[in-house]
Amino acid sequence: MNWMLRRPIVAGATLGLGWGIVMRFWMRFISGSPEFSWSGTGFILLAATIVGAMLGLARKRRNAGGVGWWRMSILSLMLLGAGGAVMWPSVVFGAVAIGRPRPVWLRSLLGVAAVGAQVPVVQQSILGESTLDAVGAVLAVGWYAPMLAIEAWAFSVVFAPAVDGAP
């Protein structure tokens, strides 16, 4: 754990790769007719690793006293237009809710919005169009929700204030 604090970019890339691997398995699990390709898997894992490294850089800058919304524009480019775009509203709302300490009422509202934005996605994509049985559907949603929460937590660094006492 100590190496993660000393090397946040490497830690971010490693955690991003791990997140990408787990999400790739989830995609395979929910697919009705799974088709594997190295190029598709490579793109998913590379994108997750790069985003993780960039979030590690953002965390490093935050710990050094830097803050700024400019990071969001850079990080957001990697998610737009991809299959993960349906998660975008929940990631942003959740990241702001987690990253900003005040006002509490706004954090609560954004948290509700983050969950609410996924209701149609879960209802249509996972439960509606899926070939999963009832147990598989519960597993798919139970797998998806924490992975989405982890992504929102990771992106919360973008919205968090600078660390007190940072140089």
PDB file of C-alpha atoms in Angstrom:
ATOM      1  CA  MET A   1       0.000   0.000   0.000  1.00  0.00           C
ATOM      2  CA  ASN A   2       2.897   2.341   0.743  1.00  0.00           C
ATOM      3  CA  TRP A   3       4.178   2.109  -2.845  1.00  0.00           C
ATOM      4  CA  MET A   4       0.789   3.354  -4.030  1.00  0.00           C
ATOM      5  CA  LEU A   5       1.276   6.568  -2.077  1.00  0.00           C
ATOM      6  CA  ARG A   6       4.821   7.048  -3.380  1.00  0.00           C
ATOM      7  CA  ARG A   7       3.989   6.197  -6.981  1.00  0.00           C
ATOM      8  CA  PRO A   8       0.407   7.323  -7.639  1.00  0.00           C
ATOM      9  CA  ILE A   9       0.724   7.224 -11.435  1.00  0.00           C
ATOM     10  CA  VAL A  10       1.960   3.610 -11.442  1.00  0.00           C
ATOM     11  CA  ALA A  11      -0.646   2.727  -8.817  1.00  0.00           C
ATOM     12  CA  GLY A  12      -3.367   4.392 -10.891  1.00  0.00           C
ATOM     13  CA  ALA A  13      -2.295   2.530 -14.024  1.00  0.00           C
ATOM     14  CA  THR A  14      -2.193  -0.786 -12.137  1.00  0.00           C
ATOM     15  CA  LEU A  15      -5.593  -0.239 -10.535  1.00  0.00           C
ATOM     16  CA  GLY A  16      -7.004   0.947 -13.876  1.00  0.00           C
ATOM     17  CA  LEU A  17      -5.761  -2.215 -15.563  1.00  0.00           C
ATOM     18  CA  GLY A  18      -7.308  -4.328 -12.798  1.00  0.00           C
ATOM     19  CA  TRP A  19     -10.607  -2.469 -13.155  1.00  0.00           C
ATOM     20  CA  GLY A  20     -10.478  -3.009 -16.933  1.00  0.00           C
ATOM     21  CA  ILE A  21      -9.878  -6.746 -16.521  1.00  0.00           C
ATOM     22  CA  VAL A  22     -12.815  -7.125 -14.135  1.00  0.00           C
ATOM     23  CA  MET A  23     -15.090  -5.086 -16.418  1.00  0.00           C
ATOM     24  CA  ARG A  24     -13.998  -7.137 -19.451  1.00  0.00           C
ATOM     25  CA  PHE A  25     -15.026 -10.307 -17.626  1.00  0.00           C
ATOM     26  CA  TRP A  26     -18.337  -8.624 -16.742  1.00  0.00           C
ATOM     27  CA  MET A  27     -18.911  -7.747 -20.416  1.00  0.00           C
ATOM     28  CA  ARG A  28     -18.285 -11.376 -21.323  1.00  0.00           C
ATOM     29  CA  PHE A  29     -20.675 -12.513 -18.575  1.00  0.00           C
ATOM     30  CA  ILE A  30     -23.628 -10.376 -19.696  1.00  0.00           C
ATOM     31  CA  SER A  31     -23.198 -10.973 -23.417  1.00  0.00           C
ATOM     32  CA  GLY A  32     -25.797 -13.194 -25.053  1.00  0.00           C
ATOM     33  CA  SER A  33     -23.468 -14.210 -27.874  1.00  0.00           C
ATOM     34  CA  PRO A  34     -19.936 -13.501 -26.701  1.00  0.00           C
ATOM     35  CA  GLU A  35     -17.362 -12.734 -29.345  1.00  0.00           C
ATOM     36  CA  PHE A  36     -13.782 -12.406 -28.200  1.00  0.00           C
ATOM     37  CA  SER A  37     -11.205 -10.311 -30.003  1.00  0.00           C
ATOM     38  CA  TRP A  38      -7.736  -9.401 -28.875  1.00  0.00           C
ATOM     39  CA  SER A  39      -8.082  -5.949 -30.396  1.00  0.00           C
ATOM     40  CA  GLY A  40     -11.294  -5.208 -28.482  1.00  0.00           C
ATOM     41  CA  THR A  41      -9.903  -6.570 -25.230  1.00  0.00           C
ATOM     42  CA  GLY A  42      -6.630  -4.730 -25.775  1.00  0.00           C
ATOM     43  CA  PHE A  43      -8.444  -1.449 -26.360  1.00  0.00           C
ATOM     44  CA  ILE A  44     -10.518  -1.851 -23.189  1.00  0.00           C
ATOM     45  CA  LEU A  45      -7.485  -2.722 -21.066  1.00  0.00           C
ATOM     46  CA  LEU A  46      -5.292  -0.013 -22.590  1.00  0.00           C
ATOM     47  CA  ALA A  47      -7.960   2.661 -22.129  1.00  0.00           C
ATOM     48  CA  ALA A  48      -8.544   1.610 -18.500  1.00  0.00           C
ATOM     49  CA  THR A  49      -4.790   1.639 -17.825  1.00  0.00           C
ATOM     50  CA  ILE A  50      -4.315   5.088 -19.372  1.00  0.00           C
ATOM     51  CA  VAL A  51      -7.296   6.542 -17.509  1.00  0.00           C
ATOM     52  CA  GLY A  52      -5.979   4.988 -14.279  1.00  0.00           C
ATOM     53  CA  ALA A  53      -2.553   6.554 -14.858  1.00  0.00           C
ATOM     54  CA  MET A  54      -4.143   9.935 -15.569  1.00  0.00           C
ATOM     55  CA  LEU A  55      -6.207   9.695 -12.392  1.00  0.00           C
ATOM     56  CA  GLY A  56      -3.013   8.812 -10.520  1.00  0.00           C
ATOM     57  CA  LEU A  57      -1.434  11.955 -11.978  1.00  0.00           C
ATOM     58  CA  ALA A  58      -4.469  13.985 -10.906  1.00  0.00           C
ATOM     59  CA  ARG A  59      -4.162  12.560  -7.378  1.00  0.00           C
ATOM     60  CA  LYS A  60      -0.443  13.399  -7.335  1.00  0.00           C
ATOM     61  CA  ARG A  61      -1.170  16.986  -8.395  1.00  0.00           C
ATOM     62  CA  ARG A  62      -3.932  17.277  -5.804  1.00  0.00           C
ATOM     63  CA  ASN A  63      -1.601  16.058  -3.041  1.00  0.00           C
ATOM     64  CA  ALA A  64       0.925  18.681  -4.168  1.00  0.00           C
ATOM     65  CA  GLY A  65      -1.691  21.406  -3.730  1.00  0.00           C
ATOM     66  CA  GLY A  66      -2.978  21.591  -7.283  1.00  0.00           C
ATOM     67  CA  VAL A  67      -6.641  21.606  -8.157  1.00  0.00           C
ATOM     68  CA  GLY A  68      -8.532  22.434 -11.274  1.00  0.00           C
ATOM     69  CA  TRP A  69     -11.341  21.499 -13.563  1.00  0.00           C
ATOM     70  CA  TRP A  70      -8.945  21.297 -16.522  1.00  0.00           C
ATOM     71  CA  ARG A  71      -8.257  17.682 -15.575  1.00  0.00           C
ATOM     72  CA  MET A  72     -11.849  16.761 -16.311  1.00  0.00           C
ATOM     73  CA  SER A  73     -11.614  17.787 -19.954  1.00  0.00           C
ATOM     74  CA  ILE A  74      -8.555  15.619 -20.501  1.00  0.00           C
ATOM     75  CA  LEU A  75      -9.934  12.602 -18.659  1.00  0.00           C
ATOM     76  CA  SER A  76     -13.390  12.811 -20.171  1.00  0.00           C
ATOM     77  CA  LEU A  77     -12.116  12.440 -23.733  1.00  0.00           C
ATOM     78  CA  MET A  78     -11.322   8.794 -23.093  1.00  0.00           C
ATOM     79  CA  LEU A  79     -14.889   7.919 -22.143  1.00  0.00           C
ATOM     80  CA  LEU A  80     -16.967   9.759 -24.711  1.00  0.00           C
ATOM     81  CA  GLY A  81     -18.166   7.666 -27.616  1.00  0.00           C
ATOM     82  CA  ALA A  82     -17.109   4.368 -26.081  1.00  0.00           C
ATOM     83  CA  GLY A  83     -19.346   1.622 -24.775  1.00  0.00           C
ATOM     84  CA  GLY A  84     -18.834   3.067 -21.301  1.00  0.00           C
ATOM     85  CA  ALA A  85     -20.587   6.289 -22.271  1.00  0.00           C
ATOM     86  CA  VAL A  86     -23.806   5.061 -20.616  1.00  0.00           C
ATOM     87  CA  MET A  87     -21.966   5.216 -17.292  1.00  0.00           C
ATOM     88  CA  TRP A  88     -20.846   8.803 -17.864  1.00  0.00           C
ATOM     89  CA  PRO A  89     -23.693  10.636 -16.034  1.00  0.00           C
ATOM     90  CA  SER A  90     -23.414   8.400 -12.991  1.00  0.00           C
ATOM     91  CA  VAL A  91     -19.636   8.663 -12.889  1.00  0.00           C
ATOM     92  CA  VAL A  92     -19.720  12.466 -13.039  1.00  0.00           C
ATOM     93  CA  PHE A  93     -22.592  12.888 -10.557  1.00  0.00           C
ATOM     94  CA  GLY A  94     -21.073  10.310  -8.216  1.00  0.00           C
ATOM     95  CA  ALA A  95     -17.577  11.783  -8.495  1.00  0.00           C
ATOM     96  CA  VAL A  96     -18.812  15.266  -7.602  1.00  0.00           C
ATOM     97  CA  ALA A  97     -20.876  13.859  -4.715  1.00  0.00           C
ATOM     98  CA  ILE A  98     -17.853  11.989  -3.349  1.00  0.00           C
ATOM     99  CA  GLY A  99     -15.218  14.627  -4.116  1.00  0.00           C
ATOM    100  CA  ARG A 100     -16.848  17.819  -2.842  1.00  0.00           C
ATOM    101  CA  PRO A 101     -17.262  18.146   0.930  1.00  0.00           C
ATOM    102  CA  ARG A 102     -20.061  20.737   0.872  1.00  0.00           C
ATOM    103  CA  PRO A 103     -22.939  21.444   0.561  1.00  0.00           C
ATOM    104  CA  VAL A 104     -24.280  18.182   1.911  1.00  0.00           C
ATOM    105  CA  TRP A 105     -27.718  18.613   0.318  1.00  0.00           C
ATOM    106  CA  LEU A 106     -26.089  18.908  -3.123  1.00  0.00           C
ATOM    107  CA  ARG A 107     -23.935  15.845  -2.497  1.00  0.00           C
ATOM    108  CA  SER A 108     -27.060  13.904  -1.551  1.00  0.00           C
ATOM    109  CA  LEU A 109     -28.935  15.118  -4.622  1.00  0.00           C
ATOM    110  CA  LEU A 110     -26.030  14.189  -6.907  1.00  0.00           C
ATOM    111  CA  GLY A 111     -25.770  10.764  -5.278  1.00  0.00           C
ATOM    112  CA  VAL A 112     -29.440  10.120  -5.983  1.00  0.00           C
ATOM    113  CA  ALA A 113     -28.967  11.382  -9.562  1.00  0.00           C
ATOM    114  CA  ALA A 114     -25.970   9.057 -10.015  1.00  0.00           C
ATOM    115  CA  VAL A 115     -28.044   6.039  -9.017  1.00  0.00           C
ATOM    116  CA  GLY A 116     -31.112   7.220 -10.922  1.00  0.00           C
ATOM    117  CA  ALA A 117     -29.159   7.667 -14.147  1.00  0.00           C
ATOM    118  CA  GLN A 118     -28.397   3.944 -14.173  1.00  0.00           C
ATOM    119  CA  VAL A 119     -31.943   2.690 -13.612  1.00  0.00           C
ATOM    120  CA  PRO A 120     -32.836   2.765 -17.347  1.00  0.00           C
ATOM    121  CA  VAL A 121     -29.458   1.240 -18.254  1.00  0.00           C
ATOM    122  CA  VAL A 122     -29.891  -1.639 -15.825  1.00  0.00           C
ATOM    123  CA  GLN A 123     -33.548  -2.090 -16.708  1.00  0.00           C
ATOM    124  CA  GLN A 124     -33.074  -2.152 -20.470  1.00  0.00           C
ATOM    125  CA  SER A 125     -29.553  -3.402 -21.115  1.00  0.00           C
ATOM    126  CA  ILE A 126     -28.931  -5.827 -18.281  1.00  0.00           C
ATOM    127  CA  LEU A 127     -32.418  -7.018 -17.407  1.00  0.00           C
ATOM    128  CA  GLY A 128     -34.381  -6.348 -20.601  1.00  0.00           C
ATOM    129  CA  GLU A 129     -32.229  -7.381 -23.553  1.00  0.00           C
ATOM    130  CA  SER A 130     -30.104  -9.923 -21.752  1.00  0.00           C
ATOM    131  CA  THR A 131     -30.365 -13.688 -22.087  1.00  0.00           C
ATOM    132  CA  LEU A 132     -29.431 -14.138 -18.425  1.00  0.00           C
ATOM    133  CA  ASP A 133     -31.650 -16.093 -16.064  1.00  0.00           C
ATOM    134  CA  ALA A 134     -32.803 -14.511 -12.780  1.00  0.00           C
ATOM    135  CA  VAL A 135     -29.657 -15.504 -10.868  1.00  0.00           C
ATOM    136  CA  GLY A 136     -27.438 -14.296 -13.695  1.00  0.00           C
ATOM    137  CA  ALA A 137     -29.272 -10.961 -13.818  1.00  0.00           C
ATOM    138  CA  VAL A 138     -28.811 -10.461 -10.073  1.00  0.00           C
ATOM    139  CA  LEU A 139     -25.120 -11.317 -10.406  1.00  0.00           C
ATOM    140  CA  ALA A 140     -24.738  -8.953 -13.373  1.00  0.00           C
ATOM    141  CA  VAL A 141     -26.304  -6.022 -11.517  1.00  0.00           C
ATOM    142  CA  GLY A 142     -24.453  -6.932  -8.315  1.00  0.00           C
ATOM    143  CA  TRP A 143     -21.200  -6.906 -10.271  1.00  0.00           C
ATOM    144  CA  TYR A 144     -21.948  -3.719 -12.235  1.00  0.00           C
ATOM    145  CA  ALA A 145     -23.021  -1.498  -9.328  1.00  0.00           C
ATOM    146  CA  PRO A 146     -19.791  -1.752  -7.280  1.00  0.00           C
ATOM    147  CA  MET A 147     -17.633  -1.355 -10.392  1.00  0.00           C
ATOM    148  CA  LEU A 148     -19.527   1.820 -11.241  1.00  0.00           C
ATOM    149  CA  ALA A 149     -19.120   3.059  -7.660  1.00  0.00           C
ATOM    150  CA  ILE A 150     -15.370   2.380  -7.837  1.00  0.00           C
ATOM    151  CA  GLU A 151     -15.160   4.391 -11.049  1.00  0.00           C
ATOM    152  CA  ALA A 152     -17.043   7.307  -9.464  1.00  0.00           C
ATOM    153  CA  TRP A 153     -14.715   7.152  -6.449  1.00  0.00           C
ATOM    154  CA  ALA A 154     -11.643   7.128  -8.704  1.00  0.00           C
ATOM    155  CA  PHE A 155     -12.873  10.170 -10.638  1.00  0.00           C
ATOM    156  CA  SER A 156     -13.734  12.030  -7.415  1.00  0.00           C
ATOM    157  CA  VAL A 157     -10.117  13.243  -7.259  1.00  0.00           C
ATOM    158  CA  VAL A 158     -10.944  15.539 -10.161  1.00  0.00           C
ATOM    159  CA  PHE A 159     -13.509  17.409  -8.068  1.00  0.00           C
ATOM    160  CA  ALA A 160     -11.818  17.207  -4.670  1.00  0.00           C
ATOM    161  CA  PRO A 161     -10.245  20.299  -3.106  1.00  0.00           C
ATOM    162  CA  ALA A 162      -6.482  20.452  -2.617  1.00  0.00           C
ATOM    163  CA  VAL A 163      -5.084  18.560   0.348  1.00  0.00           C
ATOM    164  CA  ASP A 164      -4.661  20.764   3.421  1.00  0.00           C
ATOM    165  CA  GLY A 165      -1.037  21.508   4.158  1.00  0.00           C
ATOM    166  CA  ALA A 166       0.138  20.510   0.682  1.00  0.00           C
ATOM    167  CA  PRO A 167       3.237  22.386  -0.510  1.00  0.00           C
TER     168      PRO A 167
END
